[in-house]
Short mmCIF file of N, CA and C in Angstrom, two decimals:
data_model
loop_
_atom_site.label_atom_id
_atom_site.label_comp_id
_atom_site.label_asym_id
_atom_site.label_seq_id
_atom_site.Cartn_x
_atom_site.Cartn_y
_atom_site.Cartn_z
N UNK A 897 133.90 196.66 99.59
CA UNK A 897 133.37 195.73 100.55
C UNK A 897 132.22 194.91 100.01
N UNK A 898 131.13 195.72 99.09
CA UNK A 898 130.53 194.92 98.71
C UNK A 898 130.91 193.59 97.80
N UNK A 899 131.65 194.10 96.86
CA UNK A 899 132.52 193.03 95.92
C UNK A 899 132.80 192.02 96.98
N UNK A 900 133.22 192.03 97.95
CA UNK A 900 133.96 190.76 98.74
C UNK A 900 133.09 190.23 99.17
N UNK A 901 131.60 190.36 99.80
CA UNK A 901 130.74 189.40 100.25
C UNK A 901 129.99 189.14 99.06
N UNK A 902 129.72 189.46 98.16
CA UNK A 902 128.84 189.06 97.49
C UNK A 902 129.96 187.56 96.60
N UNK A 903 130.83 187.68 96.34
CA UNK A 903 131.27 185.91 96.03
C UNK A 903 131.69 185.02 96.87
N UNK A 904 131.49 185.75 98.21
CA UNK A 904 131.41 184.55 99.48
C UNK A 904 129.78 184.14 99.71
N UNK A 905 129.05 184.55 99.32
CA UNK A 905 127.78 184.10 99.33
C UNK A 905 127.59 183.27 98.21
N UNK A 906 128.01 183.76 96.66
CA UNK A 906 128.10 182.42 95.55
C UNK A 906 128.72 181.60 95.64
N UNK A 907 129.40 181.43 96.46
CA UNK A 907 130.55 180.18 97.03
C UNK A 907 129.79 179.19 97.81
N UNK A 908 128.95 179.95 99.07
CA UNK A 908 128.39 179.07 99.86
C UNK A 908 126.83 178.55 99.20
N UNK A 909 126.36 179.34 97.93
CA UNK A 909 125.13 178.55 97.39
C UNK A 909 125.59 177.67 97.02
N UNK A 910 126.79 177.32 96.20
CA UNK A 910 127.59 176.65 95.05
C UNK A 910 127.61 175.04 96.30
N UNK A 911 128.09 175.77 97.57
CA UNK A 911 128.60 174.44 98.67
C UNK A 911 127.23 173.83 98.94
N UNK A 912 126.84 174.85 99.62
CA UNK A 912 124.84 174.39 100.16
C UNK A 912 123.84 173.24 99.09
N UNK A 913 124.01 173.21 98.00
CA UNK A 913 123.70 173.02 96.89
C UNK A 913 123.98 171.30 96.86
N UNK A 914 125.49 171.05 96.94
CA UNK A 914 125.68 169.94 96.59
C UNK A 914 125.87 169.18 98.06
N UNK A 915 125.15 169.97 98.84
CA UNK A 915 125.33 168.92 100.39
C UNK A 915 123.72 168.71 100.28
N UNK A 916 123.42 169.33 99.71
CA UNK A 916 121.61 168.91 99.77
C UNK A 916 120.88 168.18 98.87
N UNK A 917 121.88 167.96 98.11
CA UNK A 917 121.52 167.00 96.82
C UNK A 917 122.16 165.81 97.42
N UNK A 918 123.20 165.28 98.36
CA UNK A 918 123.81 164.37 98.96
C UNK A 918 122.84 164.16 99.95
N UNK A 919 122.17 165.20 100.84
CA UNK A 919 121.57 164.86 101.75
C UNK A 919 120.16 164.03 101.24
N UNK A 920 120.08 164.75 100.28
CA UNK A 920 117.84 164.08 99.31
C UNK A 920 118.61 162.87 99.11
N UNK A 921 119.76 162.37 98.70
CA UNK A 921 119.89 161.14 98.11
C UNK A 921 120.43 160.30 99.17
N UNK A 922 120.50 160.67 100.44
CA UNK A 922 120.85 159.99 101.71
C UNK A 922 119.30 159.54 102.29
N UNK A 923 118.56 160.51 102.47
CA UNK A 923 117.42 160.51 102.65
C UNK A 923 116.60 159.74 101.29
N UNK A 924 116.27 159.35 100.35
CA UNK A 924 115.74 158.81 99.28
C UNK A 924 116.16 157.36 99.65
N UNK A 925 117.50 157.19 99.93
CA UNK A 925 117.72 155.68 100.09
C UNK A 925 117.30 155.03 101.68
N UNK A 926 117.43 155.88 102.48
CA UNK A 926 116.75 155.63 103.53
C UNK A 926 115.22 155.27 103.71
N UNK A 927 114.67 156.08 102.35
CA UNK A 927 112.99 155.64 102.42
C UNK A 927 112.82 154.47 101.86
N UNK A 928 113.69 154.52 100.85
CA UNK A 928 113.95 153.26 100.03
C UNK A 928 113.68 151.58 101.02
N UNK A 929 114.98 151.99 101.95
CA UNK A 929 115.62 150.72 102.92
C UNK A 929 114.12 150.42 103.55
N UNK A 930 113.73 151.87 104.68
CA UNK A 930 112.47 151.62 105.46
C UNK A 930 110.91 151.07 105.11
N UNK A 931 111.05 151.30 103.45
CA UNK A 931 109.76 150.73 102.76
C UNK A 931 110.04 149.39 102.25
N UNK A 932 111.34 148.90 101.71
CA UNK A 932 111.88 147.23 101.59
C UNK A 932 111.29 146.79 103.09
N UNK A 933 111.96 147.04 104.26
CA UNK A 933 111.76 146.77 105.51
C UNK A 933 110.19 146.77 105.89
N UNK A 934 109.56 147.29 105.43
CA UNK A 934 107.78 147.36 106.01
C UNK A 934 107.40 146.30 105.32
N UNK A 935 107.76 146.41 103.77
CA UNK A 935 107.17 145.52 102.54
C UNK A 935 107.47 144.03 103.09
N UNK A 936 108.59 143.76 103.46
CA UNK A 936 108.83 142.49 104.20
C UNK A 936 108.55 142.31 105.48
N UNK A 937 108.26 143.18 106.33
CA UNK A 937 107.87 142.89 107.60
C UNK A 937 106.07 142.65 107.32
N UNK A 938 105.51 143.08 106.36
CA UNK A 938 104.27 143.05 106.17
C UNK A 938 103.46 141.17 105.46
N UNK A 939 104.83 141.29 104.69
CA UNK A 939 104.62 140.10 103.94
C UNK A 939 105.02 139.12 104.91
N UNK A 940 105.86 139.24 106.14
CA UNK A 940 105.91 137.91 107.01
C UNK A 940 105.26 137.99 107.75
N UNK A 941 104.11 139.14 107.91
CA UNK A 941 102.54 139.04 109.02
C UNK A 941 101.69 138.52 108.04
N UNK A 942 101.96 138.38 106.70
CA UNK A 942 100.80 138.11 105.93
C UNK A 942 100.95 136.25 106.03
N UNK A 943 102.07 136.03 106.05
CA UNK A 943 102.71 134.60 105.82
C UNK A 943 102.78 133.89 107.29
N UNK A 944 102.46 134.95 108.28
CA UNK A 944 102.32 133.99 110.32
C UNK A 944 100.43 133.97 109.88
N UNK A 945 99.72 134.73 109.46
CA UNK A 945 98.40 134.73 109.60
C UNK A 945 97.95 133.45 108.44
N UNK A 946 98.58 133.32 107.52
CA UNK A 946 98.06 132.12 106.45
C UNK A 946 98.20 130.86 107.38
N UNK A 947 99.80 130.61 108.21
CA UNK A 947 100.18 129.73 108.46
C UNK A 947 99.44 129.37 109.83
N UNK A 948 98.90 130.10 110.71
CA UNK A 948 98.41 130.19 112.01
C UNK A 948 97.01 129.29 111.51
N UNK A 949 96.48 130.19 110.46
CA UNK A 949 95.16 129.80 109.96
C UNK A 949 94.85 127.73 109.80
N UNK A 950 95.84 127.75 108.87
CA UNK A 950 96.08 126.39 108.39
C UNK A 950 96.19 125.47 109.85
N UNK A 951 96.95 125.98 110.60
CA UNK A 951 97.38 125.27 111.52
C UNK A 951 95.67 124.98 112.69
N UNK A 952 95.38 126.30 112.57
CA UNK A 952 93.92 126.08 113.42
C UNK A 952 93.18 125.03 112.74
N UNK A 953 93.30 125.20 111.25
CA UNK A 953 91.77 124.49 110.35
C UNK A 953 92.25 123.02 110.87
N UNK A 954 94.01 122.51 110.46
CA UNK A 954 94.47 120.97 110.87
C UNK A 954 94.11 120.47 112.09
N UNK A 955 94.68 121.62 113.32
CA UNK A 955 93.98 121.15 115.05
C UNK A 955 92.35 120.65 114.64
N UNK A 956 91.59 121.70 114.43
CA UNK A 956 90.11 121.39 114.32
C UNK A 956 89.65 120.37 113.66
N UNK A 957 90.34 119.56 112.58
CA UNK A 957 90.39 118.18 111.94
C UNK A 957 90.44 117.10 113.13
N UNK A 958 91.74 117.29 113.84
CA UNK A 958 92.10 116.28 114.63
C UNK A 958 92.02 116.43 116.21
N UNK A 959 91.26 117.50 115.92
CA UNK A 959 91.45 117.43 117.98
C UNK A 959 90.82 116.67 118.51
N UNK A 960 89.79 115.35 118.05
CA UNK A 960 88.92 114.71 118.74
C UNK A 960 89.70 113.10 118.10
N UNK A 961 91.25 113.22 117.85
CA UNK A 961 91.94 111.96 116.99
C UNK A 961 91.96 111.15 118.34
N UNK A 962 92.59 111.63 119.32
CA UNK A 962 92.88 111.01 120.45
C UNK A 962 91.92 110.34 121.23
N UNK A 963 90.49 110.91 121.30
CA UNK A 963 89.47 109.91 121.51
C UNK A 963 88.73 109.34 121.02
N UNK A 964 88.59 109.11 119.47
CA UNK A 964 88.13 108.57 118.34
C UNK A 964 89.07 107.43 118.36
N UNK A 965 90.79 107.37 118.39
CA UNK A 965 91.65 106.13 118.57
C UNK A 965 91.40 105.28 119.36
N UNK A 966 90.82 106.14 120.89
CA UNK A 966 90.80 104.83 122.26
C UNK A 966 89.72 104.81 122.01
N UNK A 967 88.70 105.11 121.28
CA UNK A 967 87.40 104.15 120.99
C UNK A 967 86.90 102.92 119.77
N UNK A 968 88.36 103.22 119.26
CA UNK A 968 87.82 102.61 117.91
C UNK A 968 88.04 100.60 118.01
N UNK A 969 88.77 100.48 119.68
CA UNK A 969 88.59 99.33 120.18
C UNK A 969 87.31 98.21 120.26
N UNK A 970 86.69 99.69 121.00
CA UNK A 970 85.35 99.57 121.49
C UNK A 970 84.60 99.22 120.17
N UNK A 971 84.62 99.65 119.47
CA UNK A 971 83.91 99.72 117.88
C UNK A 971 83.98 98.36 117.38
N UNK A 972 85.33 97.92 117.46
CA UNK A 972 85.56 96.79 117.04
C UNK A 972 84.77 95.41 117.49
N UNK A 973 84.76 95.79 119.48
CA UNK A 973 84.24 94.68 120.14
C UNK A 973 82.95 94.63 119.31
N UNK A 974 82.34 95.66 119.22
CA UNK A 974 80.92 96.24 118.82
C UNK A 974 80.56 94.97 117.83
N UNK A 975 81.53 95.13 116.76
CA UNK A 975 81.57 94.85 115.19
C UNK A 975 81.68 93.06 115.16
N UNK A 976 82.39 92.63 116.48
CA UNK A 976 82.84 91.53 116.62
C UNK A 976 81.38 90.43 116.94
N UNK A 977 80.73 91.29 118.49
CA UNK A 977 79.49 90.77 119.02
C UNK A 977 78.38 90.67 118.05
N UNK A 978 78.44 91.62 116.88
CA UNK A 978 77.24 92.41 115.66
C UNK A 978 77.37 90.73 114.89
N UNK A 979 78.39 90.81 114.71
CA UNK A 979 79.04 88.78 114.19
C UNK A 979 78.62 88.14 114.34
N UNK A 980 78.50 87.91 115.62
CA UNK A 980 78.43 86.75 116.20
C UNK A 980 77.08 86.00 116.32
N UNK A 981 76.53 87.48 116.53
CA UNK A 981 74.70 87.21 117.11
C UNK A 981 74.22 87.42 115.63
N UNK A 982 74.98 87.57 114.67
CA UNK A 982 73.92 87.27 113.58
C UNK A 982 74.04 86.09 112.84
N UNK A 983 74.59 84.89 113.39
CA UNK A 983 74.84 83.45 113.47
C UNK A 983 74.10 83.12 114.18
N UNK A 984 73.31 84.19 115.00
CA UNK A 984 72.42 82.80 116.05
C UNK A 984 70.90 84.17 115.54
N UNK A 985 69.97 83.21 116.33
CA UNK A 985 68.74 83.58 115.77
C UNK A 985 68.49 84.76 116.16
N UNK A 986 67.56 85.60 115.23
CA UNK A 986 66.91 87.08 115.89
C UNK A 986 66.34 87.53 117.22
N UNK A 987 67.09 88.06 118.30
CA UNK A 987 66.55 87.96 119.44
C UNK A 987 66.40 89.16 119.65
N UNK A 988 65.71 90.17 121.33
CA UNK A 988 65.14 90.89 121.36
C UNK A 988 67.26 91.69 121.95
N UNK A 989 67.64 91.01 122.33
CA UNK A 989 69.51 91.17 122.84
C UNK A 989 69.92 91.63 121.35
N UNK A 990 69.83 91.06 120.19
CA UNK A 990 70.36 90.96 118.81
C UNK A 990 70.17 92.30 118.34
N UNK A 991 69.02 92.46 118.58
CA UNK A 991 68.74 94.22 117.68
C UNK A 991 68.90 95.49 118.62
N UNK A 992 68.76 95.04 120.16
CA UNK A 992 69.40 95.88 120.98
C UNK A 992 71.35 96.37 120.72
N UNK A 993 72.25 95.22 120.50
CA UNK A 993 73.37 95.62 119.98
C UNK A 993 73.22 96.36 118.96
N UNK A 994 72.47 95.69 117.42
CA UNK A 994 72.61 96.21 116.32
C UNK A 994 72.30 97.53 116.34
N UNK A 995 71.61 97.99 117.17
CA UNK A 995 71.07 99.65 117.47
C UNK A 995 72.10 100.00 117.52
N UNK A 996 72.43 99.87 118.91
CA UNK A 996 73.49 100.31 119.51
C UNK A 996 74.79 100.76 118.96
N UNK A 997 75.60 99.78 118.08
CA UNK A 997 76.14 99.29 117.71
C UNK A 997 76.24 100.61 116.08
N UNK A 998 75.07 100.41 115.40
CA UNK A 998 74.83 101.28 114.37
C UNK A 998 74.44 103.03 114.52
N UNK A 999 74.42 103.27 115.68
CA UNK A 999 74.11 104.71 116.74
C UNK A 999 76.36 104.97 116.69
N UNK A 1000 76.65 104.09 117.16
CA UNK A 1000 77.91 104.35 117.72
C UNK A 1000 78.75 104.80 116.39
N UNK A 1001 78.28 103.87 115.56
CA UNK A 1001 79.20 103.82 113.98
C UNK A 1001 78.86 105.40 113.40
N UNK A 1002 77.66 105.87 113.52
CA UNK A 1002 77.02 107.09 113.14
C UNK A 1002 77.62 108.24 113.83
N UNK A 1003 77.57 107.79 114.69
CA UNK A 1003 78.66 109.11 115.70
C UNK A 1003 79.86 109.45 114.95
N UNK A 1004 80.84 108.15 115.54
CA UNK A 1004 82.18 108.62 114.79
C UNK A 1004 82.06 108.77 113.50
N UNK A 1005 81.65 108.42 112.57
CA UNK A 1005 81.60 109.11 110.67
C UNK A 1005 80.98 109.96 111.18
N UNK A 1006 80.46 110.83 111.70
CA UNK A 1006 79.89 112.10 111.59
C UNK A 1006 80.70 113.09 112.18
N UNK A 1007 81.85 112.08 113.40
CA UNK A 1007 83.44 112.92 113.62
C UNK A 1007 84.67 112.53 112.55
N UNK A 1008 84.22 111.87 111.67
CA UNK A 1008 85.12 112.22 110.48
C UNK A 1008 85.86 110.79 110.46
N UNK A 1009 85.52 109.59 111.11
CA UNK A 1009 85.87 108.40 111.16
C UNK A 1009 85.40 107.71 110.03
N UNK A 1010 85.92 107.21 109.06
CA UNK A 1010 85.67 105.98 108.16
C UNK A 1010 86.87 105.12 108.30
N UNK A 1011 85.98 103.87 107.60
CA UNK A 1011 86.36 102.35 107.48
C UNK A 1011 87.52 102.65 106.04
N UNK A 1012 88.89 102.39 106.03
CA UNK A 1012 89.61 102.52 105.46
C UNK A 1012 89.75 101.00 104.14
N UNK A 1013 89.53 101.45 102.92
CA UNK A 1013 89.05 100.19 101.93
C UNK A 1013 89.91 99.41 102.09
N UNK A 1014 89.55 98.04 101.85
CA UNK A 1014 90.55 96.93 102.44
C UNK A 1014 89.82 95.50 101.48
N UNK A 1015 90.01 95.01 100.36
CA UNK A 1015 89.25 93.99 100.01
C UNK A 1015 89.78 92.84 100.07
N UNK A 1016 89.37 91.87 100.14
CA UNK A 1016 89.88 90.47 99.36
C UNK A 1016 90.23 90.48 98.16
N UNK A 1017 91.34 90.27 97.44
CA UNK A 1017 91.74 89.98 95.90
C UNK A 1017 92.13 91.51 95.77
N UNK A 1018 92.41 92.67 96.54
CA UNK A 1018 93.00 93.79 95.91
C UNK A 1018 94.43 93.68 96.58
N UNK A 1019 95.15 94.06 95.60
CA UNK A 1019 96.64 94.29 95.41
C UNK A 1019 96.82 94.96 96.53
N UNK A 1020 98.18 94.15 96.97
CA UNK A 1020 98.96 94.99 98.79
C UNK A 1020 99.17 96.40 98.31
N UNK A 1021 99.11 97.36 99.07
CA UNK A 1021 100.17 98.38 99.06
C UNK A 1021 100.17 98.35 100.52
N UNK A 1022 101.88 98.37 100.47
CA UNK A 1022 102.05 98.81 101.82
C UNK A 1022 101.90 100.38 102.54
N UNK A 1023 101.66 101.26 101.61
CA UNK A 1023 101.18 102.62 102.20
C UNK A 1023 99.74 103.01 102.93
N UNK A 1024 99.28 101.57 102.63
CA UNK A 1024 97.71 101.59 102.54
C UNK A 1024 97.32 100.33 103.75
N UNK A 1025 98.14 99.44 103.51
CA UNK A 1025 97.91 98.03 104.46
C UNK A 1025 98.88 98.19 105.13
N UNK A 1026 98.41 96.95 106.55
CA UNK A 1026 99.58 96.36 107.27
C UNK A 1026 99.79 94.95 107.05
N UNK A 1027 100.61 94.21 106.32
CA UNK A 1027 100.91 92.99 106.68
C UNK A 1027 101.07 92.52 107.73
N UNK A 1028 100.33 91.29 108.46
CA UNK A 1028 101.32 90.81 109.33
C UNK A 1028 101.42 89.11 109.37
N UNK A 1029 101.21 88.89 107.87
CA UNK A 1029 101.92 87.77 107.33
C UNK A 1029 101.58 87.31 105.97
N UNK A 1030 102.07 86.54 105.59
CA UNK A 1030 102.77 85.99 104.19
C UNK A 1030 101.97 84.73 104.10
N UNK A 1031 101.39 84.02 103.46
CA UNK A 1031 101.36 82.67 103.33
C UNK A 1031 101.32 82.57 101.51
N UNK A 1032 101.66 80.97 101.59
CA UNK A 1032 101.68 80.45 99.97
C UNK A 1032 100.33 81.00 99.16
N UNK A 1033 100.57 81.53 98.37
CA UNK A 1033 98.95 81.76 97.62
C UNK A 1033 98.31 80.70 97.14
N UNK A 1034 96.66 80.52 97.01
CA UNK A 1034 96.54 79.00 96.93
C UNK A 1034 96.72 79.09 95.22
N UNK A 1035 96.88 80.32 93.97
CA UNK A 1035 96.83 79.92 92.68
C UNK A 1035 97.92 81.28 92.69
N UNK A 1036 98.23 80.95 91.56
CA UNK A 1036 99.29 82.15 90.51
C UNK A 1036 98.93 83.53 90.40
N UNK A 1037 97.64 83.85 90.28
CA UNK A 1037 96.96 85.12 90.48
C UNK A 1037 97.03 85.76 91.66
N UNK A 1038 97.19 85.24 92.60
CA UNK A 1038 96.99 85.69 93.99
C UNK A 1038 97.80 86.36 94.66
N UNK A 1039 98.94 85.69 94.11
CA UNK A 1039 100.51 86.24 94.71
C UNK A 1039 100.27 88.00 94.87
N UNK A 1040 100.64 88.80 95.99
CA UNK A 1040 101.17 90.04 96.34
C UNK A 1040 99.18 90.51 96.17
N UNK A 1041 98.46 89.35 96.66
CA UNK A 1041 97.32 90.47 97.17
C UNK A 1041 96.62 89.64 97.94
N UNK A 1042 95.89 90.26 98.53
CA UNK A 1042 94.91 90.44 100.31
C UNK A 1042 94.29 89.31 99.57
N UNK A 1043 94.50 87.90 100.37
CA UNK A 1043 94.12 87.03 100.71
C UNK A 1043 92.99 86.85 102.27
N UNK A 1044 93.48 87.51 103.26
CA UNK A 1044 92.42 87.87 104.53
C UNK A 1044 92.30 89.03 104.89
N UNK A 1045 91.40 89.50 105.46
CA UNK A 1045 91.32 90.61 106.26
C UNK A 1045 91.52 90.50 107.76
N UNK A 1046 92.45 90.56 108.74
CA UNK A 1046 92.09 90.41 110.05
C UNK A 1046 91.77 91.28 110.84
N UNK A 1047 92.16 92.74 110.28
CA UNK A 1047 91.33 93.95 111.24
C UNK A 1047 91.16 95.02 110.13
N UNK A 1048 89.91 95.61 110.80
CA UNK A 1048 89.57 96.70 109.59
C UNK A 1048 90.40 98.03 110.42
N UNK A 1049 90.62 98.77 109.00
CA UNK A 1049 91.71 99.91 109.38
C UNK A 1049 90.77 100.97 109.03
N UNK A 1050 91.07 102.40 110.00
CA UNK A 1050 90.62 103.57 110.00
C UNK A 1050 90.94 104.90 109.78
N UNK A 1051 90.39 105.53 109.06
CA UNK A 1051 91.09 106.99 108.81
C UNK A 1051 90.59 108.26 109.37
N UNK A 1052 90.85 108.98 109.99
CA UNK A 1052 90.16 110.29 110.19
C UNK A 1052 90.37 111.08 109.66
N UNK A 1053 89.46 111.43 108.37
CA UNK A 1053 89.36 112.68 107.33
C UNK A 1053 90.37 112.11 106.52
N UNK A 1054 91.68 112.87 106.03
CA UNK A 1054 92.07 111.85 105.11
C UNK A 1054 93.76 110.83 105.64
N UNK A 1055 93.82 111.39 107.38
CA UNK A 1055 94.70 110.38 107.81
C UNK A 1055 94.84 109.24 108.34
N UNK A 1056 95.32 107.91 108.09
CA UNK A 1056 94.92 107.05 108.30
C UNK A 1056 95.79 107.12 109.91
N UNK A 1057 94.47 106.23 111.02
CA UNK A 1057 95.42 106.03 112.12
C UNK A 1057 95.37 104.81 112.49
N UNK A 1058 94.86 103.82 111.76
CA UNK A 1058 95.09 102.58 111.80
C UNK A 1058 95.01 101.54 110.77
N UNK A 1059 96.04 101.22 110.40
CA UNK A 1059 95.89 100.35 108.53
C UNK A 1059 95.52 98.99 109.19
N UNK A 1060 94.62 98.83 107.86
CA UNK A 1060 94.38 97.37 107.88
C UNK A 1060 94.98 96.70 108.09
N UNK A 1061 94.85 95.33 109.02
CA UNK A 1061 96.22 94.47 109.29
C UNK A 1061 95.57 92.96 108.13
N UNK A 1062 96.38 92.82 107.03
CA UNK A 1062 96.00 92.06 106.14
C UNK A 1062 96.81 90.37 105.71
N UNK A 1063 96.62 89.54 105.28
CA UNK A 1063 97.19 88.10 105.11
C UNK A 1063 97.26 88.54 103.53
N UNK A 1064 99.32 88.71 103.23
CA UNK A 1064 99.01 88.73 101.74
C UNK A 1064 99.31 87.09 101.08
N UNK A 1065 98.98 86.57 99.78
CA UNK A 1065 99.60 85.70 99.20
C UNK A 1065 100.85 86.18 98.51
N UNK A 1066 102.07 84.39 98.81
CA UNK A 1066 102.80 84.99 98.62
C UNK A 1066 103.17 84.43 97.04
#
C-alpha cells in the first residue's frame, strides 16, 4: 500500500509544478499588461496637465483681447484729434488731450498692446500688412512697397489683431 501512494504523490508534484510555472507566467504578464497600462495612463495625466497649463498661460495672454479690440477705435480717434491740434497752436485743450491721450496709450502697452511696424518705403508682406489698394508707383524702386500708411495696425503680445491697412506701389 505504501508503494502505491507514494508515486501518486510524485505524479501530482510532477502536475502541480508545471501548472504553477503556467500560472507565475500568467501572472508575470498580467503585471507586465497592468504596469504598460499605469505607465500610459500616467504619461496621458502628465500630457492633460502640460496641455491644460499652456492653455491657461494662452487664456491669460488674451483674455483682455476682446476689450483692448473695441478700444483700439477709441485710440485711434485719440491719435487722430493728437493730429490735428498739433497743427493749430499750443492750447490749454491741446495738452489736456495729449495727457490724456498718452495715459490711454500707457495703459494698453502695459496690457500687452503695441503699434504693429508699418513704414513708408518697406517692402509689402502680406502676412504682415493689409492692402487696400494698388496705385502706379511714382519711380522703379517703389514698386511692391508701402507707399501710404492709412491705419496703424496692432498686436497683442505676439498676435496681430489688426494689420496695417497700407497703399502699395504698383
Amino acid at each position: 500500500m505504501t508503494k502505491k501512494t507514494a508515486p501518486k504523490k510524485v505524479t501530482k508534484k510532477k502536475d502541480t509544478k508545471p501548472k504553477s510555472d503556467v500560472k507565475l507566467k500568467e501572472l508575470n504578464l498580467a503585471v507586465k499588461e497592468e504596469k504598460d497600462k499605469y505607465l500610459r495612463l500616467f504619461a496621458e495625466f502628465e500630457n492633460y496637465k502640460k496641455r491644460t497649463s499652456k492653455e491657461r498661460i494662452e487664456l491669460y495672454k488674451t483674455a483682455n483681447q476682446e476689450v483692448i479690440t473695441a478700444l483700439i477705435p477709441i485710440l485711434d480717434d485719440f491719435n487722430r484729434a493728437n493730429q490735428q491740434m498739433e497743427k493749430e497752436s499750443g492750447s490749454v485743450d491741446q495738452e489736456g488731450i495729449h495727457l490724456i491721450y498718452n495715459k490711454f496709450h500707457e495703459i494698453l502697452k502695459n496690457n500687452g498692446l503695441n503699434i504693429t511696424e508699418a513704414k513708408i518705403g518697406d517692402e509689402f508682406d502680406a502676412e504682415l500688412h493689409e492692402a487696400i489698394t494698388q496705385i502706379p508707383a511714382p519711380s522703379e524702386d517703389e514698386k511692391g512697397k508701402i507707399i501710404d500708411i492709412v491705419e496703424i495696425g496692432y498686436q497683442l503680445g505676439d498676435r496681430i489683431i489688426r494689420y496695417p491697412k497700407v497703399v502699395v506701389g504698383q
